[in-house]
Amino acid sequence: MGTFLQHVELAAPLFVLVLVGYLLMRVCGWPSAMSENLSRFVFSVALPAMLFRMMSDLSHLPAVDTRLLLAFFGGCLIVFVIGRLLAWQLFALDGVGQSVFALGGIFSNNVLLGLPLAKVALGDAAVPSVALVLVFNALILWTLLTVSIEWTQHGSFSVRGFAHTARGVLTNPIVAGILSGTLFGLGGLPLPVFVELPLGMVGQAAAPMALLALGMGLAEHGVRDGWRISVAISVVKLIVQPLVVWLLARLIGLPAMETRVVVLLASLAVGANVYLMSRQFKTLEGPVASSLVLTTALAALTTPLALTLSGA
């Protein structure tokens, strides 16, 4: 119980920042342009700067066991299949609805919520492991969704669709910051002071700004119709996924730090990209929007619990 309360205490200030961002939009009536502009700055400048600076010092970072990719994404695949079956059996959704439902059960808010939580709860030593997951996260999970939906609609998967997904991932500022920082770090050269200091100052503000942006974004989504589906997505996301990922990590003998990282990332709230996908395919928009709000609120307790039970 003491360990759990310690993790709640560590995570609480971060979720307070999310609440502040939410209240600024809902209570203070800030215009939606504020949320959009802050989110753009966080994604395009602040977080890439933080990640570039950290990965550029690659020679001094702790080694990462790459088997964490097997534990995390193997768990995602298993839970995706479980999600499709649940959506089919419990709610009689069609193939597209099943795919979006299942994506909600595996696509975490790793950028806005995962990075700040990992830094606070596990320390800077955890960031390289988080960065490794981030590099592959969108590519693998979007490809999985694309395969699932295209197979449902056409009975096949197109190389063109995969190429479009890969191009979008590689031009993502977060991924670009990680990859370019890693390439610089492999050269073994230190960053010039006039570059490192500005990056450091921007990077220090990245985590709190990301959490504010998350709260402001959540203010756009209310609790809508289809609450049973949103509750089911939340259960899969906050309970089933971290449990499956933890079991896989134990099965392959993943080291303690990497295990904590993948369990933390698996236990996070549903990512906003799932809502964008639901809008694109015009399915489950209300339930997915509700699940964003619901899982973010519940993660304030379930993520510390997952960390405690995983031995963090």
Short mmCIF file of C-alpha atoms in Angstrom, two decimals:
data_model
loop_
_atom_site.label_atom_id
_atom_site.label_comp_id
_atom_site.label_asym_id
_atom_site.label_seq_id
_atom_site.Cartn_x
_atom_site.Cartn_y
_atom_site.Cartn_z
CA MET A 1 0.00 0.00 0.00
CA GLY A 2 2.87 2.35 0.81
CA THR A 3 4.40 1.87 -2.64
CA PHE A 4 1.05 2.47 -4.32
CA LEU A 5 0.51 5.71 -2.37
CA GLN A 6 4.02 6.82 -3.29
CA HIS A 7 3.25 6.33 -6.99
CA VAL A 8 -0.08 8.16 -6.61
CA GLU A 9 1.78 11.02 -4.94
CA LEU A 10 4.28 11.17 -7.80
CA ALA A 11 1.61 11.04 -10.49
CA ALA A 12 -0.92 13.37 -8.85
CA PRO A 13 0.77 16.68 -9.80
CA LEU A 14 0.90 15.57 -13.43
CA PHE A 15 -2.81 14.82 -13.54
CA VAL A 16 -3.45 18.15 -11.77
CA LEU A 17 -1.83 19.84 -14.77
CA VAL A 18 -4.17 17.90 -17.05
CA LEU A 19 -7.09 19.15 -14.95
CA VAL A 20 -5.82 22.73 -15.13
CA GLY A 21 -5.72 22.54 -18.92
CA TYR A 22 -9.23 21.10 -18.95
CA LEU A 23 -10.59 23.85 -16.67
CA LEU A 24 -8.93 26.61 -18.69
CA MET A 25 -11.04 25.53 -21.67
CA ARG A 26 -14.27 24.51 -19.93
CA VAL A 27 -14.50 27.06 -17.09
CA CYS A 28 -12.39 29.99 -18.23
CA GLY A 29 -13.68 29.78 -21.76
CA TRP A 30 -10.35 29.89 -23.57
CA PRO A 31 -10.80 29.66 -27.35
CA SER A 32 -10.08 26.37 -29.10
CA ALA A 33 -7.24 28.08 -30.97
CA MET A 34 -5.27 28.15 -27.70
CA SER A 35 -5.47 24.38 -27.40
CA GLU A 36 -4.58 23.86 -31.05
CA ASN A 37 -1.58 26.21 -30.96
CA LEU A 38 -0.18 24.83 -27.69
CA SER A 39 -0.55 21.25 -28.93
CA ARG A 40 1.22 22.16 -32.17
CA PHE A 41 4.11 23.73 -30.26
CA VAL A 42 4.40 20.75 -27.91
CA PHE A 43 4.39 18.17 -30.71
CA SER A 44 6.49 20.11 -33.20
CA VAL A 45 9.03 21.90 -30.97
CA ALA A 46 9.10 21.19 -27.23
CA LEU A 47 8.99 17.37 -27.10
CA PRO A 48 11.24 16.88 -30.19
CA ALA A 49 13.77 19.27 -28.60
CA MET A 50 13.73 17.32 -25.32
CA LEU A 51 14.08 13.97 -27.07
CA PHE A 52 16.80 15.18 -29.46
CA ARG A 53 18.87 16.55 -26.58
CA MET A 54 18.53 13.38 -24.55
CA MET A 55 19.22 10.96 -27.41
CA SER A 56 22.18 13.04 -28.62
CA ASP A 57 23.95 11.98 -25.43
CA LEU A 58 23.52 8.35 -26.44
CA SER A 59 26.93 7.17 -25.20
CA HIS A 60 26.00 8.08 -21.61
CA LEU A 61 22.51 6.61 -21.66
CA PRO A 62 21.78 3.18 -20.14
CA ALA A 63 21.53 0.25 -22.55
CA VAL A 64 18.01 -0.79 -23.56
CA ASP A 65 16.88 -4.40 -23.93
CA THR A 66 15.17 -4.36 -27.32
CA ARG A 67 13.02 -7.33 -26.30
CA LEU A 68 10.74 -4.72 -24.76
CA LEU A 69 9.38 -4.25 -28.30
CA LEU A 70 8.31 -7.88 -28.31
CA ALA A 71 6.63 -7.54 -24.93
CA PHE A 72 4.85 -4.30 -25.76
CA PHE A 73 3.80 -4.85 -29.36
CA GLY A 74 3.23 -8.58 -28.89
CA GLY A 75 0.84 -7.62 -26.12
CA CYS A 76 -0.79 -5.05 -28.41
CA LEU A 77 -1.42 -7.71 -31.05
CA ILE A 78 -2.98 -10.11 -28.54
CA VAL A 79 -5.20 -7.40 -27.02
CA PHE A 80 -6.20 -6.16 -30.50
CA VAL A 81 -7.54 -9.63 -31.30
CA ILE A 82 -9.31 -9.75 -27.93
CA GLY A 83 -10.80 -6.32 -28.61
CA ARG A 84 -12.16 -7.32 -32.00
CA LEU A 85 -13.76 -10.43 -30.53
CA LEU A 86 -15.36 -8.44 -27.70
CA ALA A 87 -16.68 -5.81 -30.12
CA TRP A 88 -18.16 -8.55 -32.28
CA GLN A 89 -19.67 -10.66 -29.53
CA LEU A 90 -20.84 -7.96 -27.09
CA PHE A 91 -21.86 -5.12 -29.41
CA ALA A 92 -22.30 -6.79 -32.83
CA LEU A 93 -20.09 -4.15 -34.48
CA ASP A 94 -19.03 -4.48 -38.11
CA GLY A 95 -15.41 -5.02 -39.12
CA VAL A 96 -14.51 -1.32 -39.16
CA GLY A 97 -16.17 -0.73 -35.78
CA GLN A 98 -14.40 -3.77 -34.34
CA SER A 99 -11.04 -2.44 -35.57
CA VAL A 100 -11.51 1.03 -34.07
CA PHE A 101 -12.77 -0.49 -30.81
CA ALA A 102 -9.72 -2.74 -30.65
CA LEU A 103 -7.36 0.15 -31.44
CA GLY A 104 -8.82 2.03 -28.47
CA GLY A 105 -7.76 -0.88 -26.28
CA ILE A 106 -4.09 -0.69 -27.32
CA PHE A 107 -3.20 2.84 -28.49
CA SER A 108 -1.90 4.73 -25.45
CA ASN A 109 -1.30 8.44 -24.98
CA ASN A 110 2.43 7.74 -24.87
CA VAL A 111 3.61 11.19 -25.91
CA LEU A 112 1.59 13.65 -23.84
CA LEU A 113 1.14 11.38 -20.80
CA GLY A 114 3.71 8.57 -21.09
CA LEU A 115 6.89 10.65 -21.36
CA PRO A 116 6.14 12.93 -18.37
CA LEU A 117 5.01 10.02 -16.20
CA ALA A 118 8.04 7.90 -17.10
CA LYS A 119 10.44 10.75 -16.24
CA VAL A 120 8.78 11.37 -12.87
CA ALA A 121 8.01 7.81 -11.77
CA LEU A 122 11.01 5.95 -13.23
CA GLY A 123 13.62 8.65 -13.83
CA ASP A 124 15.63 9.71 -16.88
CA ALA A 125 16.99 6.17 -17.22
CA ALA A 126 13.56 5.11 -18.50
CA VAL A 127 13.38 7.66 -21.33
CA PRO A 128 15.48 5.69 -23.88
CA SER A 129 13.11 2.73 -23.49
CA VAL A 130 10.11 5.01 -23.95
CA ALA A 131 11.77 6.58 -27.00
CA LEU A 132 12.31 3.16 -28.56
CA VAL A 133 8.61 2.35 -28.21
CA LEU A 134 7.64 5.76 -29.59
CA VAL A 135 9.70 5.22 -32.75
CA PHE A 136 7.78 2.06 -33.64
CA ASN A 137 4.45 2.79 -31.97
CA ALA A 138 2.60 4.68 -34.67
CA LEU A 139 4.08 2.65 -37.54
CA ILE A 140 3.19 -0.74 -36.07
CA LEU A 141 -0.22 0.14 -34.63
CA TRP A 142 -1.41 2.18 -37.63
CA THR A 143 -0.28 -0.65 -39.89
CA LEU A 144 -2.17 -3.14 -37.75
CA LEU A 145 -5.33 -1.02 -37.97
CA THR A 146 -4.87 -0.46 -41.71
CA VAL A 147 -4.48 -4.19 -42.35
CA SER A 148 -7.53 -4.95 -40.20
CA ILE A 149 -9.79 -2.39 -41.91
CA GLU A 150 -8.58 -3.04 -45.46
CA TRP A 151 -8.99 -6.77 -44.96
CA THR A 152 -12.51 -6.15 -43.71
CA GLN A 153 -13.40 -3.92 -46.65
CA HIS A 154 -11.46 -5.50 -49.50
CA GLY A 155 -10.13 -8.85 -48.31
CA SER A 156 -6.53 -7.75 -48.90
CA PHE A 157 -3.82 -5.30 -47.78
CA SER A 158 -2.20 -2.78 -50.13
CA VAL A 159 1.48 -1.87 -50.14
CA ARG A 160 0.41 1.68 -50.99
CA GLY A 161 -1.46 1.97 -47.71
CA PHE A 162 1.58 0.79 -45.76
CA ALA A 163 3.87 3.23 -47.63
CA HIS A 164 1.53 6.10 -46.78
CA THR A 165 1.59 5.10 -43.10
CA ALA A 166 5.39 4.75 -43.05
CA ARG A 167 5.87 8.16 -44.68
CA GLY A 168 3.59 9.79 -42.12
CA VAL A 169 5.49 8.19 -39.23
CA LEU A 170 8.97 9.14 -40.48
CA THR A 171 7.93 12.77 -40.94
CA ASN A 172 6.39 12.92 -37.46
CA PRO A 173 8.35 15.53 -35.41
CA ILE A 174 8.55 13.25 -32.36
CA VAL A 175 10.04 10.36 -34.34
CA ALA A 176 12.29 12.76 -36.27
CA GLY A 177 13.62 14.19 -32.99
CA ILE A 178 14.40 10.72 -31.64
CA LEU A 179 16.05 9.44 -34.83
CA SER A 180 18.10 12.58 -35.53
CA GLY A 181 19.23 12.78 -31.90
CA THR A 182 20.23 9.11 -31.99
CA LEU A 183 22.22 9.59 -35.21
CA PHE A 184 24.02 12.58 -33.68
CA GLY A 185 24.70 10.60 -30.50
CA LEU A 186 26.23 7.73 -32.45
CA GLY A 187 28.88 10.18 -33.69
CA GLY A 188 30.09 10.64 -30.12
CA LEU A 189 30.36 14.45 -30.40
CA PRO A 190 28.95 16.70 -27.66
CA LEU A 191 26.35 19.30 -28.55
CA PRO A 192 27.72 22.86 -28.72
CA VAL A 193 26.76 24.87 -25.66
CA PHE A 194 24.83 27.44 -27.70
CA VAL A 195 22.67 24.55 -28.99
CA GLU A 196 22.42 22.44 -25.83
CA LEU A 197 21.28 25.23 -23.48
CA PRO A 198 18.30 26.40 -25.57
CA LEU A 199 17.28 22.79 -26.18
CA GLY A 200 17.53 22.12 -22.45
CA MET A 201 15.38 25.12 -21.55
CA VAL A 202 12.70 24.21 -24.06
CA GLY A 203 12.91 20.56 -23.05
CA GLN A 204 12.31 21.37 -19.38
CA ALA A 205 9.03 23.02 -20.29
CA ALA A 206 7.98 20.17 -22.59
CA ALA A 207 6.42 17.87 -19.98
CA PRO A 208 4.20 20.41 -18.18
CA MET A 209 3.12 21.99 -21.47
CA ALA A 210 2.27 18.55 -22.85
CA LEU A 211 0.02 17.83 -19.88
CA LEU A 212 -1.71 21.20 -20.17
CA ALA A 213 -2.25 20.56 -23.87
CA LEU A 214 -3.72 17.15 -23.07
CA GLY A 215 -6.21 18.65 -20.63
CA MET A 216 -7.17 21.39 -23.08
CA GLY A 217 -7.71 18.79 -25.80
CA LEU A 218 -9.89 16.66 -23.54
CA ALA A 219 -12.20 19.63 -22.99
CA GLU A 220 -13.36 19.20 -26.59
CA HIS A 221 -14.71 15.71 -25.85
CA GLY A 222 -17.70 15.21 -23.60
CA VAL A 223 -19.39 12.04 -22.37
CA ARG A 224 -21.73 11.08 -25.17
CA ASP A 225 -23.96 8.23 -26.26
CA GLY A 226 -22.66 4.68 -26.30
CA TRP A 227 -21.33 4.69 -22.76
CA ARG A 228 -21.34 0.89 -22.60
CA ILE A 229 -18.87 0.73 -25.47
CA SER A 230 -16.70 3.46 -23.94
CA VAL A 231 -16.62 1.58 -20.62
CA ALA A 232 -15.65 -1.62 -22.44
CA ILE A 233 -12.83 0.17 -24.28
CA SER A 234 -11.65 1.60 -20.96
CA VAL A 235 -11.58 -1.82 -19.29
CA VAL A 236 -9.58 -3.32 -22.15
CA LYS A 237 -7.17 -0.38 -22.17
CA LEU A 238 -6.56 0.09 -18.45
CA ILE A 239 -6.77 -3.52 -17.23
CA VAL A 240 -6.40 -6.07 -20.02
CA GLN A 241 -3.54 -4.47 -21.95
CA PRO A 242 -1.15 -3.84 -19.01
CA LEU A 243 -1.86 -7.33 -17.69
CA VAL A 244 -1.09 -9.01 -21.03
CA VAL A 245 2.06 -6.90 -21.55
CA TRP A 246 3.27 -7.69 -18.03
CA LEU A 247 2.73 -11.42 -18.57
CA LEU A 248 4.68 -11.32 -21.84
CA ALA A 249 7.50 -9.36 -20.20
CA ARG A 250 7.72 -11.96 -17.45
CA LEU A 251 7.58 -14.80 -19.98
CA ILE A 252 10.57 -13.53 -21.97
CA GLY A 253 12.55 -12.51 -18.87
CA LEU A 254 12.61 -8.78 -19.60
CA PRO A 255 14.77 -6.77 -17.14
CA ALA A 256 13.08 -4.78 -14.39
CA MET A 257 13.42 -1.29 -15.91
CA GLU A 258 12.11 -2.30 -19.34
CA THR A 259 9.27 -4.23 -17.71
CA ARG A 260 8.23 -1.16 -15.73
CA VAL A 261 8.36 0.98 -18.85
CA VAL A 262 6.17 -1.29 -21.00
CA VAL A 263 3.66 -1.79 -18.18
CA LEU A 264 3.52 1.96 -17.61
CA LEU A 265 2.93 2.67 -21.31
CA ALA A 266 0.34 -0.09 -21.60
CA SER A 267 -1.57 1.23 -18.59
CA LEU A 268 -2.04 4.76 -19.97
CA ALA A 269 -5.20 6.41 -21.24
CA VAL A 270 -6.49 6.04 -24.79
CA GLY A 271 -4.58 8.23 -27.26
CA ALA A 272 -6.31 11.03 -29.15
CA ASN A 273 -5.29 9.46 -32.47
CA VAL A 274 -7.95 6.80 -31.93
CA TYR A 275 -10.60 9.52 -31.97
CA LEU A 276 -9.16 10.91 -35.21
CA MET A 277 -9.39 7.45 -36.74
CA SER A 278 -12.97 7.01 -35.54
CA ARG A 279 -13.87 10.29 -37.23
CA GLN A 280 -12.13 9.30 -40.43
CA PHE A 281 -14.13 6.08 -40.68
CA LYS A 282 -17.29 7.64 -39.16
CA THR A 283 -17.72 4.96 -36.52
CA LEU A 284 -17.82 5.00 -32.68
CA GLU A 285 -17.02 8.72 -32.53
CA GLY A 286 -19.04 9.28 -29.33
CA PRO A 287 -17.85 6.18 -27.43
CA VAL A 288 -14.21 6.79 -28.37
CA ALA A 289 -14.39 10.46 -27.32
CA SER A 290 -15.92 9.38 -24.00
CA SER A 291 -13.19 6.78 -23.50
CA LEU A 292 -10.50 9.49 -23.87
CA VAL A 293 -11.97 11.42 -20.94
CA LEU A 294 -12.82 8.36 -18.86
CA THR A 295 -9.45 6.60 -19.20
CA THR A 296 -7.49 9.80 -18.52
CA ALA A 297 -9.41 10.33 -15.27
CA LEU A 298 -9.12 6.70 -14.18
CA ALA A 299 -5.43 6.42 -15.12
CA ALA A 300 -4.62 8.73 -12.21
CA LEU A 301 -5.20 5.65 -10.04
CA THR A 302 -4.80 2.67 -12.38
CA THR A 303 -1.36 3.63 -13.68
CA PRO A 304 0.18 3.96 -10.18
CA LEU A 305 -1.51 0.64 -9.34
CA ALA A 306 -0.02 -1.03 -12.42
CA LEU A 307 3.45 0.30 -11.52
CA THR A 308 3.08 -0.97 -7.98
CA LEU A 309 1.96 -4.45 -9.01
CA SER A 310 4.75 -4.68 -11.61
CA GLY A 311 7.34 -4.02 -8.93
CA ALA A 312 8.27 -0.44 -9.84
#
